[in-house]
Amino acid sequence: MTTRPAESVVHGSKASAKDLPSVDRLLRTASAAALVAEHGHTLVAGEARALLDTMRARALAGQLDAAALDPAACAQALQARVAARLAPRMRAVLNLTGTVLHTNLGRALLADAALAQIGATMSAPNNLEYDLAQGGRGDRDTIVEELLTTLTGAEAATVVNNNAAAVLLTIAALARGREVIVSRGELVEIGGAFRMPDVMASAGATLVEVGTTNRTHPHDYERAIGDQTALVMKVHTSNYAVQGFTASVDETTLSGITRARGVPLAVDLGSGSLVDLTRWGLPAEPMVQAMVASGADVVTFSGDKLLGGPQAGMIVGRREVIDRIRRFPMKRALRIGKLPMAALEATLRLYLQPEHLARDLPTLRHLSRPAAAIRALAEQLQPAVAQAVEPRFEVEIVELMGQIGSGSLPIERLPSAGLAIAPAARRGQGRALDELASALRSLVRPVIGRIAEDRLLLDLRCLEEPALLLDQLGALRDALEAR
Ligand SMILES: *Cc1c(COP(=O)(O)O)cnc(C)c1O
């Protein structure tokens, strides 16, 4: 490509912009032509143009090595650009953070049954909104409504895009232009922009706060209910705990009050569980069935938190109230997609066989994994990991405290185990840890741990296939050496 013979390219000399090949000339080289044959002209020519643009900018700045003009080097750079462009941005990672339902890492993993249902229904037409018995138009809620009512004891159910949508829709449908009563102790912010007062405003309802941050009593609600009250809401304080001198009104007491006044009661459970987690030795999380039984008219909860399914928002409750929510026009904009619907149906069906849940549902399988089994895994992995990171780092087996995550039981901890990787030298340990964390993230299956007390901790609770880590240790060693 360069007009000068390759031998004249002296190592270290800089290239001039006028020596850059044209796009056409670059594309005519044998290896670029092979790329075009494989990926088509559009992509490869676009990347060739972008590559030459960056090379030109560097040449003009006097920063482009003459060696970069070598046809083989150009072809390789082009190939790398094309590969990077085609590489998926969304990738599988190893969650060794110790937080099982990690919002930044996609929350619940789908069960095999859910993946199979997606595979079976998404590449073909399906009966998403088609009534196979009658041969006409159907409603997508029908796919999961019976499962949800069976599992929760509610009369009716509808499903939307996520629980934030479930809450927004519930408030808008039941209380637009009127008042919603919420305890001051429950005005939660759930990460990002989801804050109860803002949601109320978006839904067009007026928030009426009752009680205080730490104490709310039945008479607080009783006094606040008036002509303009359209809804009383209880919000599960899923990501914090108010401790000490506290009082709140339980759902049974509150539903007695709201029923007597003819005002519906909605409970936003956030995570909510359909099974009693104490059965697996886990802390007790509020159950949806219990909320329904205590007299709540509507209960909302998430699909990808403790339920262990896809992103979705469940709205269950009394038929008359659910019908009003379902008929509200905003429902159409918030509806669940067919892909999560397939996964949700399959996930809910697993709950019909609760005895197998800790085997078939990844979320519960991870949560119920005994600390001793996790520790045994740590012992198995320690020598190989130590070998990969020595001599800069030392690896110890440690007991750890993990958490459920996604706002479930924020102050409960899950006894776990894992590896603590610490820099061997005190000097520069902060930088060493950052480099280690970055090397772990650079792997084909990025490994995400957490840094605490000058160590990088890998909690092994969610590592089901040790090979996923072991097979990458060679690459980890290389990545560390390159840093
Ligand atoms: C998580 C949560 C939400 C939002 O649910 P998404 O499914 O993430 O939309 C709403 N309310 C509470 C109390 C929550 O914990």
Short mmCIF file of C-alpha atoms and ligand atoms in Angstrom, two decimals:
data_model
loop_
_atom_site.label_atom_id
_atom_site.label_comp_id
_atom_site.label_asym_id
_atom_site.label_seq_id
_atom_site.Cartn_x
_atom_site.Cartn_y
_atom_site.Cartn_z
CA MET A 1 0.00 0.00 0.00
CA THR A 2 2.80 2.33 0.79
CA THR A 3 4.78 3.49 -2.22
CA ARG A 4 8.02 2.84 -0.44
CA PRO A 5 9.39 -0.71 -0.23
CA ALA A 6 8.75 -2.29 3.16
CA GLU A 7 12.46 -2.45 4.01
CA SER A 8 12.64 1.33 3.98
CA VAL A 9 10.18 1.53 6.89
CA VAL A 10 12.54 2.17 9.71
CA HIS A 11 11.29 1.04 13.09
CA GLY A 12 10.17 4.06 15.05
CA SER A 13 9.76 6.38 12.07
CA LYS A 14 6.43 8.18 11.68
CA ALA A 15 4.03 7.94 8.74
CA SER A 16 2.77 10.91 6.77
CA ALA A 17 -0.95 11.31 6.02
CA LYS A 18 -0.31 11.44 2.27
CA ASP A 19 1.02 7.87 2.38
CA LEU A 20 -2.32 6.47 3.58
CA PRO A 21 -4.10 4.24 1.06
CA SER A 22 -7.55 5.14 -0.24
CA VAL A 23 -10.57 3.14 0.95
CA ASP A 24 -10.79 1.44 -2.43
CA ARG A 25 -7.19 0.47 -2.41
CA LEU A 26 -7.43 -0.92 1.11
CA LEU A 27 -10.50 -2.95 0.13
CA ARG A 28 -8.72 -4.43 -2.89
CA THR A 29 -6.09 -6.17 -0.76
CA ALA A 30 -6.64 -9.92 -0.54
CA SER A 31 -7.47 -10.03 3.16
CA ALA A 32 -9.89 -7.07 2.95
CA ALA A 33 -11.57 -8.70 -0.04
CA ALA A 34 -12.00 -11.84 2.07
CA LEU A 35 -13.65 -9.74 4.79
CA VAL A 36 -16.00 -8.21 2.19
CA ALA A 37 -16.89 -11.68 0.91
CA GLU A 38 -17.75 -12.77 4.44
CA HIS A 39 -19.51 -9.69 5.83
CA GLY A 40 -20.56 -7.68 2.78
CA HIS A 41 -19.37 -4.35 1.39
CA THR A 42 -21.45 -2.04 3.63
CA LEU A 43 -19.92 -3.04 6.95
CA VAL A 44 -16.35 -3.56 5.77
CA ALA A 45 -16.18 -0.36 3.71
CA GLY A 46 -17.63 1.62 6.63
CA GLU A 47 -15.01 0.24 8.99
CA ALA A 48 -12.24 0.82 6.41
CA ARG A 49 -13.29 4.46 6.15
CA ALA A 50 -13.35 4.84 9.93
CA LEU A 51 -9.99 3.11 10.27
CA LEU A 52 -8.36 5.39 7.71
CA ASP A 53 -9.91 8.44 9.38
CA THR A 54 -8.33 7.58 12.71
CA MET A 55 -5.01 6.74 11.04
CA ARG A 56 -5.09 10.08 9.22
CA ALA A 57 -5.74 11.97 12.43
CA ARG A 58 -2.85 10.20 14.13
CA ALA A 59 -0.55 10.76 11.15
CA LEU A 60 -1.37 14.48 11.14
CA ALA A 61 -0.54 14.57 14.83
CA GLY A 62 2.78 12.88 14.01
CA GLN A 63 1.79 9.84 16.07
CA LEU A 64 1.31 7.14 13.45
CA ASP A 65 4.15 4.64 13.19
CA ALA A 66 5.23 4.05 9.61
CA ALA A 67 4.87 0.31 10.28
CA ALA A 68 1.09 0.82 10.55
CA LEU A 69 0.96 1.47 6.79
CA ASP A 70 2.16 -2.04 6.03
CA PRO A 71 -0.65 -3.77 4.08
CA ALA A 72 -0.68 -6.71 6.48
CA ALA A 73 -0.93 -4.34 9.46
CA CYS A 74 -3.77 -2.39 7.82
CA ALA A 75 -5.62 -5.58 7.00
CA GLN A 76 -5.24 -6.81 10.55
CA ALA A 77 -6.45 -3.51 11.98
CA LEU A 78 -9.46 -3.65 9.66
CA GLN A 79 -10.25 -7.19 10.66
CA ALA A 80 -10.06 -6.23 14.34
CA ARG A 81 -12.45 -3.30 13.78
CA VAL A 82 -14.96 -5.48 11.96
CA ALA A 83 -14.79 -8.13 14.68
CA ALA A 84 -15.24 -5.52 17.42
CA ARG A 85 -18.21 -3.99 15.58
CA LEU A 86 -19.90 -7.39 15.30
CA ALA A 87 -19.16 -8.46 18.87
CA PRO A 88 -22.22 -8.50 21.13
CA ARG A 89 -22.43 -5.63 23.62
CA MET A 90 -24.58 -7.65 25.97
CA ARG A 91 -22.51 -10.49 27.33
CA ALA A 92 -22.69 -13.26 29.87
CA VAL A 93 -20.57 -12.53 32.95
CA LEU A 94 -19.77 -14.41 36.14
CA ASN A 95 -21.55 -12.82 39.07
CA LEU A 96 -19.18 -13.37 42.00
CA THR A 97 -20.35 -10.25 43.82
CA GLY A 98 -22.25 -12.20 46.47
CA THR A 99 -25.48 -10.42 45.53
CA VAL A 100 -27.74 -13.01 43.96
CA LEU A 101 -30.28 -10.67 42.37
CA HIS A 102 -27.88 -8.00 41.11
CA THR A 103 -29.76 -5.25 39.28
CA ASN A 104 -26.67 -4.19 37.30
CA LEU A 105 -26.06 -7.80 36.26
CA GLY A 106 -29.55 -8.53 34.97
CA ARG A 107 -31.25 -9.76 38.18
CA ALA A 108 -32.79 -13.25 38.05
CA LEU A 109 -31.37 -15.90 35.72
CA LEU A 110 -34.00 -17.67 33.69
CA ALA A 111 -34.76 -21.30 34.41
CA ASP A 112 -34.13 -23.89 31.70
CA ALA A 113 -37.90 -24.26 31.34
CA ALA A 114 -38.25 -20.55 30.63
CA LEU A 115 -35.46 -20.61 28.04
CA ALA A 116 -37.04 -23.65 26.41
CA GLN A 117 -40.42 -21.93 26.28
CA ILE A 118 -38.87 -18.89 24.61
CA GLY A 119 -37.16 -21.15 22.09
CA ALA A 120 -40.34 -23.09 21.43
CA THR A 121 -42.62 -20.09 20.90
CA MET A 122 -40.55 -17.19 19.58
CA SER A 123 -39.44 -18.49 16.20
CA ALA A 124 -42.98 -19.36 15.20
CA PRO A 125 -46.36 -17.65 15.26
CA ASN A 126 -48.02 -18.32 18.60
CA ASN A 127 -51.31 -17.78 20.42
CA LEU A 128 -50.18 -14.67 22.32
CA GLU A 129 -53.55 -13.01 21.74
CA TYR A 130 -55.45 -15.77 20.02
CA ASP A 131 -58.09 -17.91 21.69
CA LEU A 132 -57.40 -21.44 20.48
CA ALA A 133 -60.64 -22.82 21.94
CA GLN A 134 -62.97 -20.26 20.34
CA GLY A 135 -60.88 -19.42 17.29
CA GLY A 136 -60.76 -15.66 17.66
CA ARG A 137 -59.05 -12.76 19.30
CA GLY A 138 -57.82 -13.38 22.84
CA ASP A 139 -56.06 -11.46 25.61
CA ARG A 140 -52.41 -12.01 26.49
CA ASP A 141 -53.25 -11.93 30.19
CA THR A 142 -55.06 -15.24 29.71
CA ILE A 143 -51.70 -16.99 29.34
CA VAL A 144 -50.73 -16.36 32.96
CA GLU A 145 -53.86 -15.19 34.76
CA GLU A 146 -54.98 -18.62 35.93
CA LEU A 147 -51.47 -19.51 37.11
CA LEU A 148 -51.22 -16.25 39.03
CA THR A 149 -54.63 -16.60 40.67
CA THR A 150 -53.92 -20.23 41.59
CA LEU A 151 -50.57 -19.36 43.10
CA THR A 152 -51.59 -16.17 44.93
CA GLY A 153 -55.22 -16.82 45.84
CA ALA A 154 -56.25 -13.58 44.11
CA GLU A 155 -59.43 -13.39 41.99
CA ALA A 156 -57.78 -11.84 38.97
CA ALA A 157 -54.39 -10.86 37.59
CA THR A 158 -52.82 -8.78 34.86
CA VAL A 159 -49.21 -8.33 33.83
CA VAL A 160 -47.18 -5.37 32.54
CA ASN A 161 -43.61 -4.50 31.56
CA ASN A 162 -42.14 -4.32 35.09
CA ASN A 163 -43.19 -3.57 38.62
CA ALA A 164 -42.56 0.15 38.24
CA ALA A 165 -45.14 0.06 35.43
CA ALA A 166 -47.46 -2.01 37.61
CA VAL A 167 -47.35 0.65 40.33
CA LEU A 168 -47.73 3.54 37.89
CA LEU A 169 -50.65 1.91 36.12
CA THR A 170 -52.38 0.95 39.35
CA ILE A 171 -52.20 4.49 40.68
CA ALA A 172 -53.18 6.09 37.37
CA ALA A 173 -56.12 3.75 36.80
CA LEU A 174 -57.50 3.97 40.32
CA ALA A 175 -56.57 7.45 41.48
CA ARG A 176 -55.88 9.84 38.59
CA GLY A 177 -56.99 13.35 39.60
CA ARG A 178 -57.60 12.26 43.18
CA GLU A 179 -55.68 11.49 46.36
CA VAL A 180 -53.51 8.54 47.38
CA ILE A 181 -52.59 8.04 51.01
CA VAL A 182 -49.12 6.69 51.85
CA SER A 183 -47.23 6.48 55.14
CA ARG A 184 -44.23 8.82 55.42
CA GLY A 185 -42.14 5.81 56.37
CA GLU A 186 -42.82 4.21 52.99
CA LEU A 187 -42.03 6.94 50.46
CA VAL A 188 -39.30 4.85 48.89
CA GLU A 189 -36.82 5.50 46.16
CA ILE A 190 -35.94 2.34 44.26
CA GLY A 191 -32.69 3.22 42.49
CA GLY A 192 -32.66 5.56 39.51
CA ALA A 193 -35.67 7.75 39.03
CA PHE A 194 -38.32 5.60 40.67
CA ARG A 195 -39.44 7.59 43.71
CA MET A 196 -42.90 7.16 45.13
CA PRO A 197 -43.76 10.91 45.20
CA ASP A 198 -42.63 11.27 41.56
CA VAL A 199 -44.56 8.19 40.48
CA MET A 200 -47.69 9.66 42.07
CA ALA A 201 -47.17 12.88 40.12
CA SER A 202 -46.57 10.99 36.86
CA ALA A 203 -49.76 9.06 37.42
CA GLY A 204 -51.66 12.31 37.95
CA ALA A 205 -52.54 11.58 41.56
CA THR A 206 -52.00 13.72 44.63
CA LEU A 207 -49.89 12.21 47.34
CA VAL A 208 -51.20 12.55 50.88
CA GLU A 209 -48.55 11.66 53.43
CA VAL A 210 -49.57 10.31 56.79
CA GLY A 211 -47.69 9.49 59.99
CA THR A 212 -43.99 10.15 60.46
CA THR A 213 -40.81 8.57 59.13
CA ASN A 214 -40.61 6.08 61.97
CA ARG A 215 -44.19 5.74 63.21
CA THR A 216 -47.56 5.56 61.50
CA HIS A 217 -50.74 4.51 63.35
CA PRO A 218 -54.22 3.34 62.27
CA HIS A 219 -55.75 6.70 63.27
CA ASP A 220 -53.32 8.48 60.91
CA TYR A 221 -54.95 6.68 57.99
CA GLU A 222 -58.46 7.02 59.40
CA ARG A 223 -58.12 10.78 59.75
CA ALA A 224 -56.66 11.23 56.28
CA ILE A 225 -59.32 9.29 54.36
CA GLY A 226 -61.84 11.73 52.87
CA ASP A 227 -63.98 12.51 49.83
CA GLN A 228 -60.98 12.90 47.59
CA THR A 229 -59.27 9.67 48.64
CA ALA A 230 -59.13 7.22 45.76
CA LEU A 231 -56.57 4.77 47.09
CA VAL A 232 -54.57 3.85 50.16
CA MET A 233 -51.19 2.44 49.38
CA LYS A 234 -48.69 0.42 51.34
CA VAL A 235 -45.18 0.20 49.94
CA HIS A 236 -42.78 -2.48 51.04
CA THR A 237 -39.62 -0.72 52.23
CA SER A 238 -37.53 -3.09 50.23
CA ASN A 239 -34.14 -1.39 50.23
CA TYR A 240 -33.88 0.01 53.72
CA ALA A 241 -35.07 -0.70 57.22
CA VAL A 242 -36.38 1.67 59.84
CA GLN A 243 -35.25 0.31 63.18
CA GLY A 244 -35.73 1.35 66.77
CA PHE A 245 -38.83 3.24 67.92
CA THR A 246 -41.06 2.32 65.01
CA ALA A 247 -44.67 1.51 64.29
CA SER A 248 -46.50 0.73 61.10
CA VAL A 249 -49.98 -0.53 60.35
CA ASP A 250 -50.16 -4.10 59.10
CA GLU A 251 -52.18 -4.97 56.01
CA THR A 252 -54.95 -6.77 57.89
CA THR A 253 -55.62 -3.78 60.15
CA LEU A 254 -55.32 -1.36 57.25
CA SER A 255 -57.64 -3.35 54.97
CA GLY A 256 -60.23 -3.30 57.77
CA ILE A 257 -60.03 0.49 57.75
CA THR A 258 -60.08 0.91 53.97
CA ARG A 259 -62.91 -1.58 53.48
CA ALA A 260 -65.08 0.18 56.03
CA ARG A 261 -64.52 3.45 54.15
CA GLY A 262 -65.01 1.95 50.68
CA VAL A 263 -61.49 2.84 49.49
CA PRO A 264 -59.28 0.24 47.78
CA LEU A 265 -55.96 -0.76 49.36
CA ALA A 266 -52.96 -1.38 47.12
CA VAL A 267 -49.76 -3.02 48.34
CA ASP A 268 -46.53 -2.66 46.38
CA LEU A 269 -44.43 -5.59 47.48
CA GLY A 270 -41.49 -4.86 45.22
CA SER A 271 -39.89 -8.26 45.31
CA GLY A 272 -42.40 -10.43 47.08
CA SER A 273 -42.17 -14.19 47.17
CA LEU A 274 -44.64 -16.88 46.14
CA VAL A 275 -43.05 -19.41 48.47
CA ASP A 276 -42.06 -19.34 52.11
CA LEU A 277 -38.30 -18.87 51.96
CA THR A 278 -37.82 -20.04 55.54
CA ARG A 279 -38.46 -23.54 54.22
CA TRP A 280 -34.93 -23.34 52.75
CA GLY A 281 -33.45 -21.74 55.84
CA LEU A 282 -33.65 -18.26 54.30
CA PRO A 283 -34.95 -15.10 55.95
CA ALA A 284 -38.71 -14.54 55.66
CA GLU A 285 -39.69 -12.26 52.79
CA PRO A 286 -43.32 -11.02 52.63
CA MET A 287 -45.42 -13.41 50.57
CA VAL A 288 -47.88 -12.35 47.91
CA GLN A 289 -50.49 -14.86 49.10
CA ALA A 290 -50.34 -13.40 52.60
CA MET A 291 -50.95 -9.89 51.26
CA VAL A 292 -53.94 -11.08 49.26
CA ALA A 293 -55.29 -13.00 52.26
CA SER A 294 -54.87 -9.98 54.53
CA GLY A 295 -57.40 -8.11 52.42
CA ALA A 296 -55.34 -6.00 50.02
CA ASP A 297 -57.40 -5.19 46.92
CA VAL A 298 -54.35 -5.02 44.66
CA VAL A 299 -50.82 -6.39 45.11
CA THR A 300 -47.97 -5.55 42.75
CA PHE A 301 -44.63 -7.36 42.51
CA SER A 302 -41.68 -7.89 40.22
CA GLY A 303 -41.00 -10.72 37.77
CA ASP A 304 -37.22 -10.69 37.95
CA LYS A 305 -36.62 -10.36 41.65
CA LEU A 306 -37.40 -13.25 44.02
CA LEU A 307 -39.91 -14.72 41.58
CA GLY A 308 -36.87 -15.68 39.51
CA GLY A 309 -38.36 -14.92 36.10
CA PRO A 310 -38.10 -12.31 33.34
CA GLN A 311 -38.61 -8.56 33.73
CA ALA A 312 -42.33 -8.18 34.33
CA GLY A 313 -44.76 -6.52 36.72
CA MET A 314 -47.55 -8.54 38.27
CA ILE A 315 -50.81 -6.96 39.38
CA VAL A 316 -53.10 -9.33 41.28
CA GLY A 317 -56.21 -8.69 43.30
CA ARG A 318 -59.97 -8.35 43.32
CA ARG A 319 -61.59 -8.87 39.94
CA GLU A 320 -63.45 -5.55 39.85
CA VAL A 321 -60.27 -3.59 40.64
CA ILE A 322 -58.09 -5.58 38.22
CA ASP A 323 -60.69 -5.01 35.47
CA ARG A 324 -60.48 -1.26 35.99
CA ILE A 325 -56.69 -1.41 35.75
CA ARG A 326 -56.79 -3.62 32.68
CA ARG A 327 -59.22 -1.33 30.85
CA PHE A 328 -57.18 1.82 31.55
CA PRO A 329 -55.66 3.05 28.24
CA MET A 330 -52.15 3.37 29.67
CA LYS A 331 -52.12 -0.43 30.00
CA ARG A 332 -51.53 -0.74 26.28
CA ALA A 333 -48.32 1.31 26.52
CA LEU A 334 -47.03 -0.67 29.48
CA ARG A 335 -47.94 -4.15 28.36
CA ILE A 336 -45.55 -7.06 28.63
CA GLY A 337 -43.80 -8.28 25.48
CA LYS A 338 -44.33 -11.74 24.09
CA LEU A 339 -40.77 -12.78 24.87
CA PRO A 340 -40.91 -12.15 28.63
CA MET A 341 -44.47 -13.52 28.59
CA ALA A 342 -43.19 -16.89 27.37
CA ALA A 343 -40.52 -16.92 30.07
CA LEU A 344 -42.96 -15.77 32.75
CA GLU A 345 -45.48 -18.49 32.01
CA ALA A 346 -42.82 -21.21 32.19
CA THR A 347 -41.38 -19.73 35.40
CA LEU A 348 -44.80 -19.59 37.08
CA ARG A 349 -45.50 -23.21 36.08
CA LEU A 350 -42.43 -24.25 38.08
CA TYR A 351 -44.23 -22.98 41.19
CA LEU A 352 -46.89 -25.66 40.71
CA GLN A 353 -44.20 -28.11 41.87
CA PRO A 354 -42.67 -26.27 44.83
CA GLU A 355 -40.80 -29.41 45.94
CA HIS A 356 -38.58 -29.06 42.87
CA LEU A 357 -38.21 -25.30 42.99
CA ALA A 358 -34.78 -25.24 44.67
CA ARG A 359 -33.56 -27.48 41.86
CA ASP A 360 -35.30 -25.91 38.86
CA LEU A 361 -35.30 -22.19 39.64
CA PRO A 362 -31.76 -20.72 39.48
CA THR A 363 -32.56 -17.88 41.90
CA LEU A 364 -33.73 -20.26 44.61
CA ARG A 365 -30.98 -22.75 43.78
CA HIS A 366 -28.39 -20.05 44.39
CA LEU A 367 -30.10 -18.64 47.47
CA SER A 368 -30.48 -22.05 49.10
CA ARG A 369 -26.95 -23.25 48.39
CA PRO A 370 -25.41 -24.28 51.72
CA ALA A 371 -22.41 -22.25 52.90
CA ALA A 372 -20.49 -25.52 53.40
CA ALA A 373 -20.90 -26.43 49.72
CA ILE A 374 -19.71 -22.98 48.69
CA ARG A 375 -16.72 -23.30 50.97
CA ALA A 376 -15.86 -26.69 49.48
CA LEU A 377 -15.87 -25.05 46.06
CA ALA A 378 -13.57 -22.29 47.35
CA GLU A 379 -11.15 -24.95 48.61
CA GLN A 380 -11.24 -26.68 45.25
CA LEU A 381 -10.51 -23.47 43.31
CA GLN A 382 -7.98 -21.80 45.61
CA PRO A 383 -4.75 -23.50 44.38
CA ALA A 384 -5.44 -22.81 40.69
CA VAL A 385 -6.48 -19.20 41.27
CA ALA A 386 -3.44 -18.63 43.52
CA GLN A 387 -1.19 -19.95 40.76
CA ALA A 388 -2.76 -17.65 38.18
CA VAL A 389 -2.23 -14.46 40.17
CA GLU A 390 1.11 -15.12 41.92
CA PRO A 391 3.51 -13.61 42.77
CA ARG A 392 1.75 -10.24 42.82
CA PHE A 393 -1.27 -11.51 44.74
CA GLU A 394 -2.08 -14.00 47.45
CA VAL A 395 -5.31 -15.98 47.60
CA GLU A 396 -7.09 -16.96 50.77
CA ILE A 397 -10.28 -18.92 51.41
CA VAL A 398 -12.69 -16.74 53.36
CA GLU A 399 -16.15 -16.75 54.87
CA LEU A 400 -18.29 -14.03 53.36
CA MET A 401 -21.69 -12.47 53.82
CA GLY A 402 -23.72 -12.15 50.65
CA GLN A 403 -27.18 -10.78 50.08
CA ILE A 404 -30.31 -11.50 48.11
CA GLY A 405 -30.26 -8.13 46.35
CA SER A 406 -32.80 -6.14 44.35
CA GLY A 407 -34.30 -4.74 47.45
CA SER A 408 -35.15 -8.00 49.15
CA LEU A 409 -34.45 -8.12 52.85
CA PRO A 410 -31.89 -5.33 52.72
CA ILE A 411 -30.36 -5.97 56.10
CA GLU A 412 -30.33 -9.76 56.08
CA ARG A 413 -27.08 -11.39 55.04
CA LEU A 414 -26.48 -14.80 53.47
CA PRO A 415 -23.54 -16.73 54.98
CA SER A 416 -21.31 -17.64 52.08
CA ALA A 417 -17.69 -18.33 51.17
CA GLY A 418 -15.19 -17.51 48.51
CA LEU A 419 -11.72 -16.32 47.68
CA ALA A 420 -10.02 -13.14 48.87
CA ILE A 421 -7.24 -11.97 46.57
CA ALA A 422 -4.84 -9.50 48.17
CA PRO A 423 -1.78 -7.74 46.74
CA ALA A 424 1.38 -9.31 48.15
CA ALA A 425 3.04 -5.91 48.58
CA ARG A 426 1.51 -3.13 50.63
CA ARG A 427 2.90 -0.45 48.34
CA GLY A 428 0.64 0.37 45.42
CA GLN A 429 -2.01 -2.06 46.57
CA GLY A 430 -4.88 0.17 45.45
CA ARG A 431 -3.55 0.20 41.92
CA ALA A 432 -2.81 -3.52 42.01
CA LEU A 433 -6.41 -4.23 43.03
CA ASP A 434 -7.78 -2.02 40.27
CA GLU A 435 -5.60 -3.83 37.75
CA LEU A 436 -6.74 -7.19 39.03
CA ALA A 437 -10.39 -6.18 38.86
CA SER A 438 -9.88 -4.83 35.36
CA ALA A 439 -8.05 -8.00 34.23
CA LEU A 440 -10.96 -10.09 35.54
CA ARG A 441 -13.42 -7.90 33.65
CA SER A 442 -11.41 -8.23 30.44
CA LEU A 443 -11.91 -12.00 30.22
CA VAL A 444 -14.13 -13.55 27.55
CA ARG A 445 -16.61 -14.27 30.33
CA PRO A 446 -15.94 -11.22 32.52
CA VAL A 447 -15.63 -12.01 36.22
CA ILE A 448 -17.27 -9.46 38.53
CA GLY A 449 -16.23 -9.53 42.17
CA ARG A 450 -16.18 -6.83 44.81
CA ILE A 451 -13.38 -4.91 46.48
CA ALA A 452 -13.48 -4.59 50.24
CA GLU A 453 -10.82 -3.93 52.84
CA ASP A 454 -7.93 -3.93 50.34
CA ARG A 455 -8.89 -7.28 48.89
CA LEU A 456 -10.80 -8.42 45.86
CA LEU A 457 -13.49 -10.82 47.02
CA LEU A 458 -14.98 -13.53 44.82
CA ASP A 459 -18.13 -14.89 46.44
CA LEU A 460 -18.71 -18.31 44.89
CA ARG A 461 -22.42 -18.73 45.72
CA CYS A 462 -23.52 -18.16 42.13
CA LEU A 463 -20.73 -20.11 40.44
CA GLU A 464 -22.37 -23.34 39.37
CA GLU A 465 -19.81 -24.43 36.78
CA PRO A 466 -16.27 -24.09 38.20
CA ALA A 467 -14.87 -24.64 34.68
CA LEU A 468 -16.17 -21.21 33.69
CA LEU A 469 -13.59 -19.74 36.05
CA LEU A 470 -10.87 -22.41 35.85
CA ASP A 471 -10.71 -22.36 32.04
CA GLN A 472 -10.05 -18.63 32.07
CA LEU A 473 -7.18 -18.60 34.55
CA GLY A 474 -4.52 -18.79 31.82
CA ALA A 475 -6.07 -15.76 30.16
CA LEU A 476 -6.20 -14.01 33.53
CA ARG A 477 -2.46 -14.57 34.02
CA ASP A 478 -1.81 -13.13 30.54
CA ALA A 479 -4.09 -10.16 31.19
CA LEU A 480 -2.31 -9.41 34.47
CA GLU A 481 1.09 -9.60 32.82
CA ALA A 482 -0.07 -7.19 30.12
CA ARG A 483 -1.03 -4.59 32.72
C1 LIG B 1 -38.04 -3.12 42.80
C2 LIG B 1 -39.21 -2.38 43.26
C3 LIG B 1 -40.03 -1.71 42.35
C4 LIG B 1 -39.74 -1.68 40.88
O1 LIG B 1 -39.84 -2.96 40.31
P1 LIG B 1 -39.18 -3.23 38.87
O2 LIG B 1 -39.63 -4.60 38.52
O3 LIG B 1 -37.73 -3.07 39.03
O4 LIG B 1 -39.76 -2.22 37.94
C5 LIG B 1 -41.13 -1.04 42.86
N1 LIG B 1 -41.42 -1.04 44.17
C6 LIG B 1 -40.63 -1.67 45.08
C7 LIG B 1 -41.00 -1.61 46.53
C8 LIG B 1 -39.50 -2.37 44.67
O5 LIG B 1 -38.74 -3.01 45.54
#
